[in-house]
Short mmCIF file of C-alpha atoms and ligand atoms in Angstrom, two decimals:
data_model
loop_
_atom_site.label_atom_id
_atom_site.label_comp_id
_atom_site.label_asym_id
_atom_site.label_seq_id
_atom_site.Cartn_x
_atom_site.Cartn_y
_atom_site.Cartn_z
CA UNK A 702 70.33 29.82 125.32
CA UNK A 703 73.80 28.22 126.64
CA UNK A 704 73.27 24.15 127.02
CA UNK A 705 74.00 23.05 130.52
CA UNK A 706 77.33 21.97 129.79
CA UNK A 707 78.48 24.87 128.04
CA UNK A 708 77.59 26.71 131.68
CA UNK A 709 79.25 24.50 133.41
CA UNK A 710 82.12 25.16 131.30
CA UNK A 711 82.33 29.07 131.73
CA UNK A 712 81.78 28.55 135.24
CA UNK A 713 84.38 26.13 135.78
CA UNK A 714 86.69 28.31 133.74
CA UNK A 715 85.81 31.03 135.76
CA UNK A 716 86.94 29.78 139.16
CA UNK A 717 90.76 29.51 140.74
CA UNK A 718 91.76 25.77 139.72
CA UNK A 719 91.97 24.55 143.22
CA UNK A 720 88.14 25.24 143.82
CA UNK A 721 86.04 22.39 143.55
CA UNK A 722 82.50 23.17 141.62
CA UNK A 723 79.98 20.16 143.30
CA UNK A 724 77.18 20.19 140.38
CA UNK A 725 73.57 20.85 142.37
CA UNK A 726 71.67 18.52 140.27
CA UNK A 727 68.44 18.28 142.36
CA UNK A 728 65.19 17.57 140.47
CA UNK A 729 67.20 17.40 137.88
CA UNK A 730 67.09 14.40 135.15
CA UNK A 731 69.20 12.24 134.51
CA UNK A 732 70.00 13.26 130.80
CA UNK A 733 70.44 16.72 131.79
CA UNK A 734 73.15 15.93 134.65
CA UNK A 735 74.95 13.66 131.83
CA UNK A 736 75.50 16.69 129.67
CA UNK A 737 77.74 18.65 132.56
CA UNK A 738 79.36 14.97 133.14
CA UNK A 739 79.86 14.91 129.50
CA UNK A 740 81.14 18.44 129.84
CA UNK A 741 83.61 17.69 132.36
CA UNK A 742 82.09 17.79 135.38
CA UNK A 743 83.26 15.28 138.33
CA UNK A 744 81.56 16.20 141.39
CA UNK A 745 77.52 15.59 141.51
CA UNK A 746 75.26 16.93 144.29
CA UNK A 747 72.45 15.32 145.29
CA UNK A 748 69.93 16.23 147.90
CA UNK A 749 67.81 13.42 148.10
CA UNK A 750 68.78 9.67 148.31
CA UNK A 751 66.09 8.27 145.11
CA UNK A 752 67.40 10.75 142.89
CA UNK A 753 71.07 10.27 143.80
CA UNK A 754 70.09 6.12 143.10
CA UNK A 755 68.68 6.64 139.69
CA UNK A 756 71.48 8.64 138.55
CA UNK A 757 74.06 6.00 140.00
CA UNK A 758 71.90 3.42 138.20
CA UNK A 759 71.39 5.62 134.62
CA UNK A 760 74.74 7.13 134.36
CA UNK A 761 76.29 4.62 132.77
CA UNK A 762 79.85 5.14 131.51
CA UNK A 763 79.92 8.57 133.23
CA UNK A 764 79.25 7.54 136.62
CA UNK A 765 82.56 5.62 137.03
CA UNK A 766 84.07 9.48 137.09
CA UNK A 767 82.20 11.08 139.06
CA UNK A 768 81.97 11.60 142.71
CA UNK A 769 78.41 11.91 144.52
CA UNK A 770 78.09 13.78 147.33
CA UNK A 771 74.93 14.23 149.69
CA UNK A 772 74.45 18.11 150.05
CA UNK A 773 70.13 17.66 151.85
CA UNK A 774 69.66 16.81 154.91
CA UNK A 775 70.10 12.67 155.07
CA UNK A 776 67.08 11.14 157.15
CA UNK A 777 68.86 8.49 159.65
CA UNK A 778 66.61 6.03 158.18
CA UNK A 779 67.72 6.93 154.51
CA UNK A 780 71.34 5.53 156.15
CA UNK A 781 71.78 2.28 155.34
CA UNK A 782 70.37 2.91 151.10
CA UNK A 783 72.46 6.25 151.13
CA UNK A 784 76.19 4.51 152.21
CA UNK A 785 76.47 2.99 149.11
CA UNK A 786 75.95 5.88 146.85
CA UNK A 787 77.83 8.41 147.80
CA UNK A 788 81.25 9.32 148.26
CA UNK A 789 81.44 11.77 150.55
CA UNK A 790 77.87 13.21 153.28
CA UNK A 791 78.44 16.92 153.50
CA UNK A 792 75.67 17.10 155.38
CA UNK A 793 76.36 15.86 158.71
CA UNK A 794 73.90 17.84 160.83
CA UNK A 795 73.39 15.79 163.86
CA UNK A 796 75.30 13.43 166.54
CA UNK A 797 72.77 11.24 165.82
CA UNK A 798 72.97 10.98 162.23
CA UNK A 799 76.83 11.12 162.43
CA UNK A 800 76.82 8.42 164.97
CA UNK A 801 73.82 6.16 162.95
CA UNK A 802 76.25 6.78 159.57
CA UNK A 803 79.09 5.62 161.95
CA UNK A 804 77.26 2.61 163.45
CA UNK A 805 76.31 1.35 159.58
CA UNK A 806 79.34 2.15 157.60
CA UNK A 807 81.46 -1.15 156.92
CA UNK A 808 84.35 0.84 155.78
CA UNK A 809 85.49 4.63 156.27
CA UNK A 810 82.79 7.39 155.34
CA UNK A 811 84.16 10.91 154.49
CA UNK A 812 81.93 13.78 155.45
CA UNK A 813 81.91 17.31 155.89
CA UNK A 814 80.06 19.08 159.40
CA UNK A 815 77.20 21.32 158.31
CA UNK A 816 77.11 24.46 160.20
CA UNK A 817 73.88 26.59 160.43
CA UNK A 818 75.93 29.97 160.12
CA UNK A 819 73.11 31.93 160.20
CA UNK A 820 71.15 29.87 163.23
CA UNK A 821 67.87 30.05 161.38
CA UNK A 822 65.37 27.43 162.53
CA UNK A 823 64.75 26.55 158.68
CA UNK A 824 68.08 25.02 158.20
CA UNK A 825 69.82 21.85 159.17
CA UNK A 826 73.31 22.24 160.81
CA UNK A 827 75.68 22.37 164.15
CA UNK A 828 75.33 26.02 165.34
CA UNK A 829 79.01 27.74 164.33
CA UNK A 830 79.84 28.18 168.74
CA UNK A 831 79.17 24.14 169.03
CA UNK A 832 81.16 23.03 165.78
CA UNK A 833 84.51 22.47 167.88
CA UNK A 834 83.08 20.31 170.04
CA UNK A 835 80.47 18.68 167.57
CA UNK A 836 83.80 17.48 166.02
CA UNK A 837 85.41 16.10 168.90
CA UNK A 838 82.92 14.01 169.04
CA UNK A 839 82.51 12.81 165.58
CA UNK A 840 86.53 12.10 166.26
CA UNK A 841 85.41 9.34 168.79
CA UNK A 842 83.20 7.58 166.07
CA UNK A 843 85.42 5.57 164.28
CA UNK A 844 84.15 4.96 160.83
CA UNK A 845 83.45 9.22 159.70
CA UNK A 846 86.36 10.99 158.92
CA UNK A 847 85.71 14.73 158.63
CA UNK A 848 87.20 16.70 155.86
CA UNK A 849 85.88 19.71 155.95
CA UNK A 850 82.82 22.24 156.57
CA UNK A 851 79.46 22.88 154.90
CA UNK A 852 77.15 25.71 154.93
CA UNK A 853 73.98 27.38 153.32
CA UNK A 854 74.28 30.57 154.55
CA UNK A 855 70.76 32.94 154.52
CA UNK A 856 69.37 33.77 151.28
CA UNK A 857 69.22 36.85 149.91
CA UNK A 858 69.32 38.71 147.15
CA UNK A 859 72.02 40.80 147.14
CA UNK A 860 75.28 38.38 147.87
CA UNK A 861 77.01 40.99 149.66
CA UNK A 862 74.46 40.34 152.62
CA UNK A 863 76.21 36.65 152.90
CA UNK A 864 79.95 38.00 152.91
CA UNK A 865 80.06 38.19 156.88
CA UNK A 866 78.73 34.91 157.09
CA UNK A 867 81.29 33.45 154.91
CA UNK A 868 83.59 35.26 156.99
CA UNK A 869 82.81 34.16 160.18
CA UNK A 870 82.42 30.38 158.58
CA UNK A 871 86.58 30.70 157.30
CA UNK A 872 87.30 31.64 160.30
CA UNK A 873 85.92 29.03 162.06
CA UNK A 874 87.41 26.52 159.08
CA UNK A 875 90.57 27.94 159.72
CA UNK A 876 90.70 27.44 163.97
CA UNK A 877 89.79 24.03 163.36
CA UNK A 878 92.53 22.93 161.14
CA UNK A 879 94.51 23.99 163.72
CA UNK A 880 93.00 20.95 165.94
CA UNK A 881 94.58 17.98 166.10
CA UNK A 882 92.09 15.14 166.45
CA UNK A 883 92.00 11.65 164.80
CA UNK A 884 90.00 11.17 161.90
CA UNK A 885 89.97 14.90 161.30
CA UNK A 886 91.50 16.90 158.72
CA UNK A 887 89.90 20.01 157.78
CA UNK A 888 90.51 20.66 154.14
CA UNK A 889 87.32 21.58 152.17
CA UNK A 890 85.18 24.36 152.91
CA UNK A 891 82.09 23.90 151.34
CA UNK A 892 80.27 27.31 150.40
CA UNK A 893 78.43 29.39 147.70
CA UNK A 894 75.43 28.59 145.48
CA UNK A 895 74.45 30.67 142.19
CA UNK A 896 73.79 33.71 143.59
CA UNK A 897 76.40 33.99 146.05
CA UNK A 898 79.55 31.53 145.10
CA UNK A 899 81.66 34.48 143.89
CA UNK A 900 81.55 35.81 147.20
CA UNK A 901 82.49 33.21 148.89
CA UNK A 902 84.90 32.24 147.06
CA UNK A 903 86.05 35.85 147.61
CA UNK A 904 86.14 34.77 151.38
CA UNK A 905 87.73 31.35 151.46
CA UNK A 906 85.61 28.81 150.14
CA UNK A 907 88.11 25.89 148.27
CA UNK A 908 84.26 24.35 146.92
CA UNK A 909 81.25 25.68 145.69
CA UNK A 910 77.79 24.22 144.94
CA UNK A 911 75.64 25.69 141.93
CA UNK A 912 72.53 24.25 140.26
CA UNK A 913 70.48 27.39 139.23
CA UNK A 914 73.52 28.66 136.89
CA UNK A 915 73.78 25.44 135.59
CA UNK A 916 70.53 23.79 134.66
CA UNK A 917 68.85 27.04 134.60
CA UNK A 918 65.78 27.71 137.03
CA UNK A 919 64.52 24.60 138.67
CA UNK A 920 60.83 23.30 137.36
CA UNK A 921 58.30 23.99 139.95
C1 LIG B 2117 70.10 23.43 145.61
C2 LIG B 2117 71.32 23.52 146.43
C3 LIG B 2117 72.44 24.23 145.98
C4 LIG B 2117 72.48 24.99 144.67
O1 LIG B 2117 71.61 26.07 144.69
P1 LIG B 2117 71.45 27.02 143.40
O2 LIG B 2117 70.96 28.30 143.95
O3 LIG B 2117 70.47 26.35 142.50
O4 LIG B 2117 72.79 27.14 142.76
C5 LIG B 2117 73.57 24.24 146.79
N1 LIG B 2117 73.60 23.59 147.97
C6 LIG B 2117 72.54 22.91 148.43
C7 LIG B 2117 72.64 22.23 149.75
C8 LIG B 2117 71.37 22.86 147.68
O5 LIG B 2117 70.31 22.18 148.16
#
C-alpha cells in the first residue's frame, strides 16, 4: 500500500501546475500530515480549530512552509483562537461570521465565500443567486479580503452527477471577477474532493481539496 506521501505525490503530479492541491487532513494525526509535508505538500486543510492548533504546535520545522487553511464551518465563537492559525478561512458562510472575523482581525484576513451550490439544508454556504451581493457586503468590512470561492458540491457516487454544479459554480466565479469592489479579487476557485476533483478540475477549479486519496479512508 502507497504511504501517504507517495499519494500525494502522484496526485500532485497528476494535476495542471497552476492548481493548488489543499491537503484535507481532518482526524488526521499529526505524524501522518508530516509525511505529505515531508512529501512536498504546502497547503493543509483543517476543519476544526483544535486539530488545526495541535498541528501548528507539533509541526515543527514543517509548519514554517505550510499554509493552513480553514475548509469546516468556523463557529463565531471559535474566532478569536482560529485568527491566529490560519492563513486563509475558505469557509466564510455567514455575514455574521464574516463580519465577527472582520470585527477581531488586527490585521488583513484572506478568505474565500462558501457557496451552497447545491442549496441542501446539510451544508454551510451563501446560496449561488445571493453570492454577488453576499460579497458586496463583505467589501464594506474592512479587515476580509476575498480571494476566491468555495464549494462542497452534493455527494455522490458517480462524479459526473457534480459536473453541472461545478459548472454553474465557474460561472458564477467567472461574473464575479468581473466586479470591481475593494478588497475583492476573485482568483481561487476552490472545488473537488477525492471522488470528484478530476471533474472539477475538468470545469474550472484552479484548487482542489482531497483527504480520502491521501490518507486513505478516514477512521470511524
Ligand atoms: C473532508 C473534506 C474534504 C476532502 O474530502 P475527501 O473526500 O476525503 O477527499 C474536502 N473539503 C472539505 C470541506 C472537507 O471537509
Amino acid at each position: 500500500m502507497a504511504t501517504p506521501g507517495e499519494n500525494y505525490l502522484r496526485i500532485r503530479q497528476s494535476l495542471a501546475e497552476d492548481v493548488a492541491l489543499v491537503v484535507a487532513a481532518k482526524g488526521r494525526s499529526v505524524a501522518e500530515v508530516a509525511q505529505v509535508v515531508e512529501a512536498g505538500a504546502t497547503i493543509i486543510g483543517q476543519n476544526y480549530v483544535q486539530e488545526a492548533q495541535a498541528l501548528r504546535a507539533e509541526l515543527g520545522e514543517g509548519a514554517g512552509r505550510v499554509e493552513l487553511h480553514m475548509i469546516g464551518h468556523l463557529q463565531r465563537n471559535k474566532v478569536r483562537r482560529a485568527l491566529p492559525l490560519f492563513d486563509v478561512i475558505q469557509s466564510v458562510d455567514s455575514g455574521r461570521l464574516a463580519r465577527a472575523v472582520s470585527q477581531r482581525a488586527s490585521g488583513v484576513v484572506r478568505a474565500y465565500v462558501e457557496v451552497n451550490v447545491g442549496g441542501e439544508g446539510s451544508k454551510y454556504g451563501v446560496p449561488p443567486d445571493d453570492a454577488e451581493e453576499f460579497v458586496r457586503r463583505m467589501s464594506e468590512l474592512g479587515n476580509i479580503r476575498i480571494e476566491g470561492l468555495m464549494t462542497m458540491e452534493p455527494y455522490s457516487e458517480d462524479p459526473e452527477e457534480a459536473r453541472p454544479y461545478f459548472r454553474r459554480m465557474k460561472e458564477l466565479f467567472e461574473r464575479l471577477k468581473g466586479v470591481e469592489l475593494p478588497n475583492v479579487r476573485m482568483e481561487v476557485l476552490s472545488m473537488g474532493m477525492t471522488n470528484s476533483y478530476r471533474v472539477a478540475v475538468e470545469e474550472g477549479a484552479t484548487m482542489v481539496r482531497i483527504g480520502t486519496a491521501i490518507f486513505g479512508p478516514r477512521p470511524t
